[in-house]
mmCIF file of C-alpha atoms and ligand atoms in Angstrom:
data_model
loop_
_atom_site.group_PDB
_atom_site.id
_atom_site.type_symbol
_atom_site.label_atom_id
_atom_site.label_comp_id
_atom_site.label_asym_id
_atom_site.label_seq_id
_atom_site.Cartn_x
_atom_site.Cartn_y
_atom_site.Cartn_z
ATOM 1 C CA ALA A 1 103.908 86.317 109.765
ATOM 2 C CA GLU A 2 105.594 89.058 111.827
ATOM 3 C CA VAL A 3 108.405 90.245 109.519
ATOM 4 C CA ALA A 4 109.700 92.840 112.038
ATOM 5 C CA PRO A 5 108.261 94.307 115.265
ATOM 6 C CA GLY A 6 104.784 95.621 114.329
ATOM 7 C CA ALA A 7 105.075 94.546 110.667
ATOM 8 C CA VAL A 8 102.695 91.674 109.951
ATOM 9 C CA HIS A 9 102.256 90.023 106.526
ATOM 10 C CA VAL A 10 99.081 87.971 105.994
ATOM 11 C CA PRO A 11 99.270 86.312 102.549
ATOM 12 C CA GLY A 12 95.954 85.694 100.776
ATOM 13 C CA TRP A 13 93.852 87.613 103.295
ATOM 14 C CA LEU A 14 91.320 89.015 100.792
ATOM 15 C CA THR A 15 88.939 86.525 99.184
ATOM 16 C CA ALA A 16 88.527 86.519 95.391
ATOM 17 C CA ASP A 17 85.159 88.274 95.869
ATOM 18 C CA GLU A 18 86.679 90.960 98.092
ATOM 19 C CA GLN A 19 89.472 91.536 95.559
ATOM 20 C CA ARG A 20 86.928 91.885 92.733
ATOM 21 C CA ARG A 21 84.794 94.315 94.765
ATOM 22 C CA LEU A 22 87.815 96.419 95.738
ATOM 23 C CA LEU A 23 88.955 96.504 92.101
ATOM 24 C CA ASP A 24 85.479 97.705 91.016
ATOM 25 C CA ALA A 25 85.576 100.400 93.711
ATOM 26 C CA CYS A 26 89.069 101.504 92.596
ATOM 27 C CA ARG A 27 87.877 101.801 88.979
ATOM 28 C CA GLU A 28 85.075 104.087 90.168
ATOM 29 C CA TRP A 29 87.399 106.160 92.397
ATOM 30 C CA ALA A 30 89.864 106.550 89.520
ATOM 31 C CA ARG A 31 87.333 108.567 87.492
ATOM 32 C CA SER A 32 87.441 112.357 87.259
ATOM 33 C CA PRO A 33 86.813 114.697 88.990
ATOM 34 C CA ALA A 34 89.332 114.161 91.800
ATOM 35 C CA GLY A 35 90.454 111.014 89.972
ATOM 36 C CA MET A 36 93.716 109.137 89.540
ATOM 37 C CA ARG A 37 96.762 111.224 88.644
ATOM 38 C CA GLN A 38 100.558 111.118 88.592
ATOM 39 C CA THR A 39 101.879 113.163 91.496
ATOM 40 C CA ARG A 40 104.248 116.049 90.625
ATOM 41 C CA LEU A 41 107.223 116.360 92.916
ATOM 42 C CA PRO A 42 108.618 119.741 94.054
ATOM 43 C CA GLY A 43 111.913 119.046 92.211
ATOM 44 C CA GLY A 44 110.070 118.871 88.864
ATOM 45 C CA GLY A 45 109.814 115.097 88.617
ATOM 46 C CA VAL A 46 106.616 113.092 88.263
ATOM 47 C CA MET A 47 105.922 109.850 90.130
ATOM 48 C CA SER A 48 105.559 106.769 87.901
ATOM 49 C CA VAL A 49 102.812 105.414 90.171
ATOM 50 C CA ARG A 50 99.260 106.735 89.617
ATOM 51 C CA THR A 51 97.327 107.658 92.761
ATOM 52 C CA VAL A 52 93.789 108.507 93.808
ATOM 53 C CA CYS A 53 93.110 109.627 97.380
ATOM 54 C CA LEU A 54 90.027 109.263 99.594
ATOM 55 C CA GLY A 55 89.314 111.353 102.693
ATOM 56 C CA TRP A 56 92.328 113.635 102.370
ATOM 57 C CA HIS A 57 94.312 114.397 99.215
ATOM 58 C CA TRP A 58 98.067 113.824 99.452
ATOM 59 C CA VAL A 59 100.465 116.230 97.791
ATOM 60 C CA PRO A 60 104.171 116.160 98.638
ATOM 61 C CA TYR A 61 104.474 116.389 101.627
ATOM 62 C CA ARG A 62 101.121 117.087 103.261
ATOM 63 C CA TYR A 63 97.364 116.410 103.080
ATOM 64 C CA GLN A 64 94.739 118.831 101.757
ATOM 65 C CA ARG A 65 90.972 118.838 101.103
ATOM 66 C CA THR A 66 91.005 119.420 97.353
ATOM 67 C CA ALA A 67 92.432 117.290 94.547
ATOM 68 C CA ASP A 68 94.880 118.552 91.888
ATOM 69 C CA ASP A 69 91.955 119.540 89.617
ATOM 70 C CA GLY A 70 90.421 121.678 92.396
ATOM 71 C CA ALA A 71 87.541 119.235 93.021
ATOM 72 C CA PRO A 72 86.792 118.088 96.597
ATOM 73 C CA VAL A 73 88.571 114.869 97.535
ATOM 74 C CA LYS A 74 86.340 111.774 97.402
ATOM 75 C CA PRO A 75 84.870 110.626 100.733
ATOM 76 C CA PHE A 76 86.391 107.797 102.746
ATOM 77 C CA PRO A 77 83.579 105.201 102.990
ATOM 78 C CA ALA A 78 82.538 103.606 106.301
ATOM 79 C CA TRP A 79 82.801 100.092 104.797
ATOM 80 C CA LEU A 80 86.488 100.705 104.078
ATOM 81 C CA ALA A 81 87.093 101.734 107.714
ATOM 82 C CA ASP A 82 85.397 98.475 108.783
ATOM 83 C CA LEU A 83 87.717 96.509 106.469
ATOM 84 C CA GLY A 84 90.707 98.377 107.972
ATOM 85 C CA ARG A 85 89.626 97.457 111.520
ATOM 86 C CA ARG A 86 89.238 93.800 110.532
ATOM 87 C CA ALA A 87 92.722 93.950 108.974
ATOM 88 C CA VAL A 88 94.347 95.353 112.142
ATOM 89 C CA ALA A 89 92.447 92.840 114.308
ATOM 90 C CA THR A 90 93.697 90.002 112.075
ATOM 91 C CA ALA A 91 97.304 91.185 112.313
ATOM 92 C CA TYR A 92 97.438 92.124 116.015
ATOM 93 C CA GLY A 93 94.543 90.185 117.589
ATOM 94 C CA HIS A 94 92.629 93.416 118.402
ATOM 95 C CA ASP A 95 91.810 96.531 116.373
ATOM 96 C CA GLY A 96 93.120 99.049 118.933
ATOM 97 C CA GLY A 97 90.224 101.411 118.105
ATOM 98 C CA TYR A 98 91.631 101.932 114.590
ATOM 99 C CA ARG A 99 89.782 104.722 112.730
ATOM 100 C CA PRO A 100 91.341 105.226 109.295
ATOM 101 C CA ASP A 101 90.213 108.357 107.411
ATOM 102 C CA ILE A 102 92.637 108.350 104.445
ATOM 103 C CA ALA A 103 93.086 105.867 101.625
ATOM 104 C CA LEU A 104 95.826 106.186 99.015
ATOM 105 C CA VAL A 105 95.128 103.931 96.035
ATOM 106 C CA ASN A 106 98.309 103.399 94.007
ATOM 107 C CA PHE A 107 98.287 101.891 90.516
ATOM 108 C CA TYR A 108 101.498 100.374 89.125
ATOM 109 C CA ASP A 109 101.766 99.648 85.407
ATOM 110 C CA ALA A 110 104.607 97.366 84.223
ATOM 111 C CA GLU A 111 107.176 100.188 84.471
ATOM 112 C CA ALA A 112 106.076 101.893 87.700
ATOM 113 C CA ARG A 113 108.258 101.836 90.803
ATOM 114 C CA MET A 114 108.307 103.504 94.197
ATOM 115 C CA GLY A 115 111.646 104.601 95.648
ATOM 116 C CA GLN A 116 112.576 104.033 99.291
ATOM 117 C CA HIS A 117 110.744 106.522 101.536
ATOM 118 C CA GLN A 118 109.105 106.913 104.936
ATOM 119 C CA ASP A 119 105.404 107.674 105.416
ATOM 120 C CA LYS A 120 105.592 110.594 107.802
ATOM 121 C CA ASP A 121 102.994 113.042 106.516
ATOM 122 C CA GLU A 122 100.320 111.708 108.900
ATOM 123 C CA ARG A 123 100.009 113.265 112.357
ATOM 124 C CA SER A 124 98.853 109.936 113.753
ATOM 125 C CA LEU A 125 101.262 107.058 114.208
ATOM 126 C CA ALA A 126 98.390 104.536 114.042
ATOM 127 C CA PRO A 127 99.196 101.570 111.776
ATOM 128 C CA VAL A 128 99.106 101.699 107.971
ATOM 129 C CA VAL A 129 97.044 98.886 106.418
ATOM 130 C CA SER A 130 98.268 97.816 102.958
ATOM 131 C CA LEU A 131 96.121 95.687 100.594
ATOM 132 C CA SER A 132 97.522 94.394 97.300
ATOM 133 C CA ILE A 133 95.497 93.486 94.197
ATOM 134 C CA GLY A 134 96.706 92.332 90.774
ATOM 135 C CA ASP A 135 100.326 91.766 89.746
ATOM 136 C CA THR A 136 102.808 90.508 92.326
ATOM 137 C CA CYS A 137 105.470 93.032 93.360
ATOM 138 C CA VAL A 138 108.794 93.020 95.141
ATOM 139 C CA PHE A 139 108.284 95.043 98.311
ATOM 140 C CA ARG A 140 111.486 96.299 99.967
ATOM 141 C CA PHE A 141 111.108 96.615 103.735
ATOM 142 C CA GLY A 142 114.016 98.600 105.132
ATOM 143 C CA ASN A 143 115.138 100.129 108.415
ATOM 144 C CA THR A 144 114.169 103.298 110.286
ATOM 145 C CA ARG A 145 117.580 105.028 109.860
ATOM 146 C CA ASP A 146 118.076 105.568 106.127
ATOM 147 C CA ARG A 147 117.263 104.336 102.600
ATOM 148 C CA GLY A 148 120.132 101.867 102.586
ATOM 149 C CA ARG A 149 120.629 98.343 103.890
ATOM 150 C CA PRO A 150 119.631 96.384 105.852
ATOM 151 C CA TRP A 151 116.382 95.624 104.045
ATOM 152 C CA SER A 152 114.440 92.513 103.205
ATOM 153 C CA ASP A 153 112.651 91.905 99.910
ATOM 154 C CA VAL A 154 109.205 90.327 100.231
ATOM 155 C CA GLN A 155 106.866 89.395 97.369
ATOM 156 C CA LEU A 156 103.372 90.826 97.784
ATOM 157 C CA GLU A 157 100.696 88.983 95.839
ATOM 158 C CA SER A 158 97.086 89.716 94.995
ATOM 159 C CA GLY A 159 94.982 89.451 98.168
ATOM 160 C CA ASP A 160 97.880 89.990 100.589
ATOM 161 C CA LEU A 161 97.500 92.147 103.695
ATOM 162 C CA PHE A 162 100.405 93.948 105.321
ATOM 163 C CA VAL A 163 100.017 95.973 108.514
ATOM 164 C CA PHE A 164 102.779 98.404 109.491
ATOM 165 C CA GLY A 165 102.537 99.584 113.071
ATOM 166 C CA GLY A 166 104.630 100.063 116.163
ATOM 167 C CA GLU A 167 108.354 100.220 115.426
ATOM 168 C CA SER A 168 107.757 99.509 111.730
ATOM 169 C CA ARG A 169 105.469 102.465 111.105
ATOM 170 C CA LEU A 170 108.394 104.728 110.211
ATOM 171 C CA ALA A 171 110.578 102.190 108.379
ATOM 172 C CA TYR A 172 111.869 103.091 104.911
ATOM 173 C CA HIS A 173 110.161 101.045 102.204
ATOM 174 C CA GLY A 174 109.547 100.945 98.468
ATOM 175 C CA VAL A 175 108.558 98.871 95.456
ATOM 176 C CA PRO A 176 111.615 98.250 93.216
ATOM 177 C CA LYS A 177 109.580 96.278 90.655
ATOM 178 C CA THR A 178 106.370 94.492 89.811
ATOM 179 C CA LEU A 179 106.089 91.162 87.997
ATOM 180 C CA PRO A 180 103.873 91.946 84.962
ATOM 181 C CA GLY A 181 101.328 89.322 83.961
ATOM 182 C CA THR A 182 101.114 87.675 87.403
ATOM 183 C CA ALA A 183 97.661 89.012 88.370
ATOM 184 C CA PRO A 184 95.072 86.260 88.909
ATOM 185 C CA PRO A 185 93.093 85.850 85.647
ATOM 186 C CA PHE A 186 89.715 86.262 87.409
ATOM 187 C CA LEU A 187 90.480 89.954 88.043
ATOM 188 C CA GLY A 188 91.018 91.015 84.427
ATOM 189 C CA LEU A 189 93.637 93.533 85.644
ATOM 190 C CA ARG A 190 96.924 94.387 83.981
ATOM 191 C CA GLY A 191 99.108 95.948 86.642
ATOM 192 C CA ARG A 192 99.063 96.245 90.415
ATOM 193 C CA LEU A 193 96.829 98.178 92.793
ATOM 194 C CA ASN A 194 97.796 98.887 96.377
ATOM 195 C CA LEU A 195 95.408 100.450 98.858
ATOM 196 C CA THR A 196 96.831 101.946 102.032
ATOM 197 C CA LEU A 197 94.511 102.955 104.860
ATOM 198 C CA ARG A 198 95.797 105.528 107.333
ATOM 199 C CA GLU A 199 94.719 107.744 110.219
ATOM 200 C CA SER A 200 95.382 111.388 109.406
ATOM 201 C CA GLY A 201 95.340 112.717 112.968
ATOM 202 C CA LEU A 202 93.755 115.836 111.382
ATOM 203 C CA SER A 203 90.429 117.220 112.573
ATOM 204 C CA PRO A 204 87.371 116.046 110.582
HETATM 205 C C1 MD5 B 1 102.658 100.222 97.898
HETATM 206 N N1 MD5 B 1 102.657 102.201 99.210
HETATM 207 O O1 MD5 B 1 102.797 99.020 97.783
HETATM 208 C C2 MD5 B 1 103.087 100.840 99.207
HETATM 209 C C3 MD5 B 1 102.480 100.068 100.315
HETATM 210 C C4 MD5 B 1 102.813 104.532 99.846
HETATM 211 C C5 MD5 B 1 103.410 103.174 99.747
HETATM 212 O O2 MD5 B 1 104.513 102.971 100.199
HETATM 213 O O3 MD5 B 1 103.362 105.345 100.583
HETATM 214 O O4 MD5 B 1 101.758 104.774 99.228
HETATM 215 S S1 MD5 B 1 102.462 100.947 101.888
HETATM 216 C C6 MD5 B 1 103.812 100.348 102.726
HETATM 217 C C7 MD5 B 1 104.174 100.947 104.066
HETATM 218 C C8 MD5 B 1 103.467 101.921 104.722
HETATM 219 C C9 MD5 B 1 103.913 102.395 105.982
HETATM 220 C C10 MD5 B 1 105.047 101.876 106.562
HETATM 221 C C11 MD5 B 1 105.725 100.901 105.863
HETATM 222 C C12 MD5 B 1 105.308 100.441 104.637
HETATM 223 N N2 MD5 B 1 106.881 100.341 106.390
HETATM 224 O O5 MD5 B 1 107.220 100.639 107.532
HETATM 225 O O6 MD5 B 1 107.535 99.547 105.699
HETATM 226 O O7 MD5 B 1 102.199 100.958 97.002
HETATM 227 FE FE1 FE B 2 104.874 104.464 101.707
#
C-alpha cells in the first residue's frame, strides 16, 4: 500500500524462512569486533536502540570505515543487495538500478524507542529499504517540515517491508513504542530487529 508518495508498505513480504535466515545473520553480525552497540550522541546521551552497521559505520551524523571499537566495519554482503533490489522492485515495479552499500541493523528491547528524525547522512537520495523482524512496533511516519504533526501511526509487524523513496525519503519518522511479546513464536526472538538498506553515495 502506498502510504504517501514514494512510501510503500508491503505487509508480510518476508517468508518465515527468510525471517529466520535474516535473524541468524543479525546474530552473527551482532558479535564483536565491530558488533552491536548503543550509539553515543554528541550531547552526552546514549540511544536506547542497539545498532550494528554493515558497509559503512554510522556515527552521529556521518559514516566512517571503522566501528566504535576501532575494528573495520563488517562487509555488506552481495546477497543483501539482491534482497534490497527485490524489495524496491516489489514496491515500485522496477528496481531503478538500486545498489545499497550500507545496512543499519537496529535492535529494540521492550524499552527502546527512536525519536522523530530525518535520515539525511547519506549522500544518495536512493530509497531506504526497511525490513522488520520480531515484535510489532508503532512506526510514526511524519512530514518533511518538522518533528510535529501531521503524522500517521502504522504498525510494522514481523516480515513487513517498507520502502521510503521519492518525496518520502526525507520525511521525519520514529518508533514511539514496540509491543513486547508479539514476535512470531517460530523466531525465538524477544524484541524487534529492523534492517535498513541504503545507498551511501560515497566512493567504494
Ligand atoms: C526502524 N529505523 O524501524 C527505522 C526504520 C533508522 C530508522 O529510522 O534511521 O535507523 S527506517 C525508516 C525510514 C527511513 C527513511 C525514511 C523514512 C523512514 N521516512 O521517510 O519515513 O528502526
Ligand atoms: Fe531513520
